[in-house]
């Protein structure tokens, strides 16, 4: 085991995959000489050369489009968009080509590619640099949407995504890049895409979250136990597509109470789909209305106001106490 940040763990996953498979390559804005805006591709150009680590102009649509072509010539491209807020410039390529080729060719061809995008708030950035719009991609059939929450699962999930035959939107919570370290195994590790993780077992209330929101959720779970004697079960989804309905429903049937937490806006956010799955599969087990703790339905505010937008432990504790006391 070696302790490392999420940034280093993601870099390790790409380095390992490129060493094992010569068809794996990286492309995007500033991924080569400048080693990525967050230095996630550090050292890859020096190690693997400009034929496999390719700097692109500021043209997200071109990055996605070229990646599609690479898939059909035998490569496994890892396409980086500098910020998720600019990934929408590639929407046509992703919706019209990336997500459709398995269906369009009746399974004869797939797009074995990963589109990496830093997302979310927590670094006090300017407009278009802090949004959480993962629900947009989750709505497109044919795409997988993976969101790690820490260094170890980031490395294992990115590796799984690189070698997956279908396209993966890999959303990286930038607030977690260097916020903390975890032990990561020396040997390559793979996690199953679509399998949630119960990071904290409990009996009184189920708290469901993912990405950077896992940090305040776990803080809230500790406070609930120590201060309010509430035993919270915490589920880290790790992917929105596929969504692990089985793990969610099993937990809800045990606790009967649910809080869903995410940084994305509430309106049509991932919590809405999660709640719908619970209602469809475990309605008669619910003991209280489900609470949502989310971002607000407005553009991410700047700088000092950002912290009031992001769900924090206090809001999670308040919601959990409400459903338990209902």
PDB file of N, CA, C and O in Angstrom, residues 236-273:
ATOM      1  N   UNK A 236     -22.201   4.994  -0.879  1.00  0.00           N
ATOM      2  CA  UNK A 236     -21.463   5.731  -1.910  1.00  0.00           C
ATOM      3  C   UNK A 236     -21.821   5.087  -3.245  1.00  0.00           C
ATOM      4  O   UNK A 236     -21.416   3.962  -3.534  1.00  0.00           O
ATOM      5  N   UNK A 237     -22.543   5.802  -4.101  1.00  0.00           N
ATOM      6  CA  UNK A 237     -23.045   5.209  -5.338  1.00  0.00           C
ATOM      7  C   UNK A 237     -21.928   4.815  -6.300  1.00  0.00           C
ATOM      8  O   UNK A 237     -22.003   3.798  -6.985  1.00  0.00           O
ATOM      9  N   UNK A 238     -20.913   5.657  -6.438  1.00  0.00           N
ATOM     10  CA  UNK A 238     -19.766   5.444  -7.327  1.00  0.00           C
ATOM     11  C   UNK A 238     -20.116   5.526  -8.813  1.00  0.00           C
ATOM     12  O   UNK A 238     -19.248   5.828  -9.628  1.00  0.00           O
ATOM     13  N   UNK A 239     -21.339   5.257  -9.188  1.00  0.00           N
ATOM     14  CA  UNK A 239     -21.777   5.488 -10.563  1.00  0.00           C
ATOM     15  C   UNK A 239     -23.270   5.811 -10.555  1.00  0.00           C
ATOM     16  O   UNK A 239     -24.028   5.280  -9.735  1.00  0.00           O
ATOM     17  N   UNK A 240     -23.651   6.694 -11.463  1.00  0.00           N
ATOM     18  CA  UNK A 240     -25.070   6.993 -11.647  1.00  0.00           C
ATOM     19  C   UNK A 240     -25.671   6.123 -12.729  1.00  0.00           C
ATOM     20  O   UNK A 240     -26.877   5.851 -12.732  1.00  0.00           O
ATOM     21  N   UNK A 241     -24.863   5.715 -13.672  1.00  0.00           N
ATOM     22  CA  UNK A 241     -25.272   4.785 -14.724  1.00  0.00           C
ATOM     23  C   UNK A 241     -24.134   3.786 -14.920  1.00  0.00           C
ATOM     24  O   UNK A 241     -23.033   4.188 -15.326  1.00  0.00           O
ATOM     25  N   UNK A 242     -24.347   2.510 -14.617  1.00  0.00           N
ATOM     26  CA  UNK A 242     -25.545   1.919 -14.036  1.00  0.00           C
ATOM     27  C   UNK A 242     -25.733   2.363 -12.575  1.00  0.00           C
ATOM     28  O   UNK A 242     -24.746   2.607 -11.866  1.00  0.00           O
ATOM     29  N   UNK A 243     -26.980   2.425 -12.144  1.00  0.00           N
ATOM     30  CA  UNK A 243     -27.320   2.774 -10.769  1.00  0.00           C
ATOM     31  C   UNK A 243     -27.617   1.491 -10.004  1.00  0.00           C
ATOM     32  O   UNK A 243     -28.421   0.664 -10.460  1.00  0.00           O
ATOM     33  N   UNK A 244     -26.987   1.321  -8.861  1.00  0.00           N
ATOM     34  CA  UNK A 244     -27.103   0.080  -8.087  1.00  0.00           C
ATOM     35  C   UNK A 244     -28.400   0.087  -7.283  1.00  0.00           C
ATOM     36  O   UNK A 244     -28.403   0.289  -6.063  1.00  0.00           O
ATOM     37  N   UNK A 245     -29.497  -0.169  -7.969  1.00  0.00           N
ATOM     38  CA  UNK A 245     -30.810  -0.176  -7.324  1.00  0.00           C
ATOM     39  C   UNK A 245     -30.891  -1.244  -6.242  1.00  0.00           C
ATOM     40  O   UNK A 245     -31.499  -1.031  -5.185  1.00  0.00           O
ATOM     41  N   UNK A 246     -30.270  -2.378  -6.475  1.00  0.00           N
ATOM     42  CA  UNK A 246     -30.353  -3.490  -5.528  1.00  0.00           C
ATOM     43  C   UNK A 246     -29.809  -3.108  -4.159  1.00  0.00           C
ATOM     44  O   UNK A 246     -30.440  -3.362  -3.125  1.00  0.00           O
ATOM     45  N   UNK A 247     -28.628  -2.486  -4.130  1.00  0.00           N
ATOM     46  CA  UNK A 247     -28.033  -2.090  -2.847  1.00  0.00           C
ATOM     47  C   UNK A 247     -28.871  -1.008  -2.170  1.00  0.00           C
ATOM     48  O   UNK A 247     -29.069  -1.038  -0.943  1.00  0.00           O
ATOM     49  N   UNK A 248     -29.360  -0.059  -2.937  1.00  0.00           N
ATOM     50  CA  UNK A 248     -30.186   1.007  -2.383  1.00  0.00           C
ATOM     51  C   UNK A 248     -31.444   0.441  -1.750  1.00  0.00           C
ATOM     52  O   UNK A 248     -31.791   0.754  -0.599  1.00  0.00           O
ATOM     53  N   UNK A 249     -32.150  -0.403  -2.491  1.00  0.00           N
ATOM     54  CA  UNK A 249     -33.422  -0.943  -2.016  1.00  0.00           C
ATOM     55  C   UNK A 249     -33.227  -1.815  -0.776  1.00  0.00           C
ATOM     56  O   UNK A 249     -34.012  -1.744   0.187  1.00  0.00           O
ATOM     57  N   UNK A 250     -32.179  -2.627  -0.761  1.00  0.00           N
ATOM     58  CA  UNK A 250     -31.917  -3.476   0.401  1.00  0.00           C
ATOM     59  C   UNK A 250     -31.694  -2.633   1.651  1.00  0.00           C
ATOM     60  O   UNK A 250     -32.184  -2.973   2.746  1.00  0.00           O
ATOM     61  N   UNK A 251     -30.984  -1.516   1.502  1.00  0.00           N
ATOM     62  CA  UNK A 251     -30.746  -0.640   2.646  1.00  0.00           C
ATOM     63  C   UNK A 251     -32.036   0.031   3.114  1.00  0.00           C
ATOM     64  O   UNK A 251     -32.310   0.114   4.315  1.00  0.00           O
ATOM     65  N   UNK A 252     -32.839   0.496   2.155  1.00  0.00           N
ATOM     66  CA  UNK A 252     -34.094   1.169   2.506  1.00  0.00           C
ATOM     67  C   UNK A 252     -35.045   0.207   3.210  1.00  0.00           C
ATOM     68  O   UNK A 252     -35.739   0.591   4.161  1.00  0.00           O
ATOM     69  N   UNK A 253     -35.082  -1.035   2.772  1.00  0.00           N
ATOM     70  CA  UNK A 253     -35.944  -2.012   3.430  1.00  0.00           C
ATOM     71  C   UNK A 253     -35.507  -2.257   4.876  1.00  0.00           C
ATOM     72  O   UNK A 253     -36.321  -2.619   5.726  1.00  0.00           O
ATOM     73  N   UNK A 254     -34.240  -2.051   5.146  1.00  0.00           N
ATOM     74  CA  UNK A 254     -33.727  -2.230   6.510  1.00  0.00           C
ATOM     75  C   UNK A 254     -34.015  -1.022   7.392  1.00  0.00           C
ATOM     76  O   UNK A 254     -34.439  -1.160   8.541  1.00  0.00           O
ATOM     77  N   UNK A 255     -33.790   0.187   6.865  1.00  0.00           N
ATOM     78  CA  UNK A 255     -33.888   1.396   7.692  1.00  0.00           C
ATOM     79  C   UNK A 255     -35.256   2.072   7.622  1.00  0.00           C
ATOM     80  O   UNK A 255     -35.702   2.671   8.601  1.00  0.00           O
ATOM     81  N   UNK A 256     -35.894   2.041   6.473  1.00  0.00           N
ATOM     82  CA  UNK A 256     -37.200   2.671   6.319  1.00  0.00           C
ATOM     83  C   UNK A 256     -37.172   4.172   6.169  1.00  0.00           C
ATOM     84  O   UNK A 256     -38.218   4.806   5.985  1.00  0.00           O
ATOM     85  N   UNK A 257     -35.989   4.763   6.201  1.00  0.00           N
ATOM     86  CA  UNK A 257     -35.852   6.221   6.129  1.00  0.00           C
ATOM     87  C   UNK A 257     -34.654   6.570   5.237  1.00  0.00           C
ATOM     88  O   UNK A 257     -33.626   5.911   5.308  1.00  0.00           O
ATOM     89  N   UNK A 258     -34.811   7.641   4.449  1.00  0.00           N
ATOM     90  CA  UNK A 258     -33.805   7.919   3.425  1.00  0.00           C
ATOM     91  C   UNK A 258     -33.527   9.414   3.308  1.00  0.00           C
ATOM     92  O   UNK A 258     -34.457  10.236   3.330  1.00  0.00           O
ATOM     93  N   UNK A 259     -32.236   9.745   3.142  1.00  0.00           N
ATOM     94  CA  UNK A 259     -31.785  11.085   2.770  1.00  0.00           C
ATOM     95  C   UNK A 259     -30.852  10.914   1.568  1.00  0.00           C
ATOM     96  O   UNK A 259     -29.955  10.078   1.595  1.00  0.00           O
ATOM     97  N   UNK A 260     -31.074  11.706   0.522  1.00  0.00           N
ATOM     98  CA  UNK A 260     -30.210  11.679  -0.660  1.00  0.00           C
ATOM     99  C   UNK A 260     -29.477  13.011  -0.750  1.00  0.00           C
ATOM    100  O   UNK A 260     -30.107  14.076  -0.645  1.00  0.00           O
ATOM    101  N   UNK A 261     -28.169  12.956  -0.932  1.00  0.00           N
ATOM    102  CA  UNK A 261     -27.329  14.150  -0.892  1.00  0.00           C
ATOM    103  C   UNK A 261     -26.520  14.269  -2.169  1.00  0.00           C
ATOM    104  O   UNK A 261     -25.838  13.313  -2.571  1.00  0.00           O
ATOM    105  N   UNK A 262     -26.597  15.415  -2.831  1.00  0.00           N
ATOM    106  CA  UNK A 262     -25.690  15.698  -3.938  1.00  0.00           C
ATOM    107  C   UNK A 262     -25.558  17.194  -4.151  1.00  0.00           C
ATOM    108  O   UNK A 262     -26.410  17.984  -3.742  1.00  0.00           O
ATOM    109  N   UNK A 263     -24.474  17.575  -4.813  1.00  0.00           N
ATOM    110  CA  UNK A 263     -24.138  18.972  -5.053  1.00  0.00           C
ATOM    111  C   UNK A 263     -24.914  19.554  -6.233  1.00  0.00           C
ATOM    112  O   UNK A 263     -25.072  20.776  -6.338  1.00  0.00           O
ATOM    113  N   UNK A 264     -25.391  18.712  -7.115  1.00  0.00           N
ATOM    114  CA  UNK A 264     -26.147  19.163  -8.272  1.00  0.00           C
ATOM    115  C   UNK A 264     -27.452  19.831  -7.835  1.00  0.00           C
ATOM    116  O   UNK A 264     -27.952  19.569  -6.737  1.00  0.00           O
ATOM    117  N   UNK A 265     -28.017  20.690  -8.677  1.00  0.00           N
ATOM    118  CA  UNK A 265     -29.302  21.313  -8.338  1.00  0.00           C
ATOM    119  C   UNK A 265     -30.379  20.266  -8.068  1.00  0.00           C
ATOM    120  O   UNK A 265     -30.322  19.135  -8.575  1.00  0.00           O
ATOM    121  N   UNK A 266     -31.393  20.662  -7.305  1.00  0.00           N
ATOM    122  CA  UNK A 266     -32.451  19.726  -6.936  1.00  0.00           C
ATOM    123  C   UNK A 266     -33.337  19.365  -8.123  1.00  0.00           C
ATOM    124  O   UNK A 266     -33.666  18.194  -8.328  1.00  0.00           O
ATOM    125  N   UNK A 267     -33.722  20.348  -8.926  1.00  0.00           N
ATOM    126  CA  UNK A 267     -34.669  20.113 -10.011  1.00  0.00           C
ATOM    127  C   UNK A 267     -34.118  19.125 -11.036  1.00  0.00           C
ATOM    128  O   UNK A 267     -33.084  19.377 -11.659  1.00  0.00           O
ATOM    129  N   UNK A 268     -34.787  17.989 -11.191  1.00  0.00           N
ATOM    130  CA  UNK A 268     -34.368  16.931 -12.126  1.00  0.00           C
ATOM    131  C   UNK A 268     -32.966  16.418 -11.831  1.00  0.00           C
ATOM    132  O   UNK A 268     -32.276  15.915 -12.729  1.00  0.00           O
ATOM    133  N   UNK A 269     -32.513  16.533 -10.602  1.00  0.00           N
ATOM    134  CA  UNK A 269     -31.189  16.047 -10.231  1.00  0.00           C
ATOM    135  C   UNK A 269     -31.184  14.542 -10.037  1.00  0.00           C
ATOM    136  O   UNK A 269     -32.236  13.880 -10.059  1.00  0.00           O
ATOM    137  N   UNK A 270     -30.001  13.947  -9.836  1.00  0.00           N
ATOM    138  CA  UNK A 270     -29.911  12.494  -9.642  1.00  0.00           C
ATOM    139  C   UNK A 270     -30.781  11.975  -8.503  1.00  0.00           C
ATOM    140  O   UNK A 270     -31.265  10.833  -8.570  1.00  0.00           O
ATOM    141  N   UNK A 271     -31.002  12.787  -7.466  1.00  0.00           N
ATOM    142  CA  UNK A 271     -31.837  12.339  -6.344  1.00  0.00           C
ATOM    143  C   UNK A 271     -33.241  11.976  -6.802  1.00  0.00           C
ATOM    144  O   UNK A 271     -33.866  11.061  -6.247  1.00  0.00           O
ATOM    145  N   UNK A 272     -33.746  12.664  -7.816  1.00  0.00           N
ATOM    146  CA  UNK A 272     -35.100  12.383  -8.297  1.00  0.00           C
ATOM    147  C   UNK A 272     -35.209  10.958  -8.830  1.00  0.00           C
ATOM    148  O   UNK A 272     -36.186  10.243  -8.555  1.00  0.00           O
ATOM    149  N   UNK A 273     -34.215  10.524  -9.591  1.00  0.00           N
ATOM    150  CA  UNK A 273     -34.220   9.155 -10.121  1.00  0.00           C
ATOM    151  C   UNK A 273     -34.022   8.136  -9.001  1.00  0.00           C
ATOM    152  O   UNK A 273     -34.667   7.077  -8.991  1.00  0.00           O
TER     153      UNK A 273
END
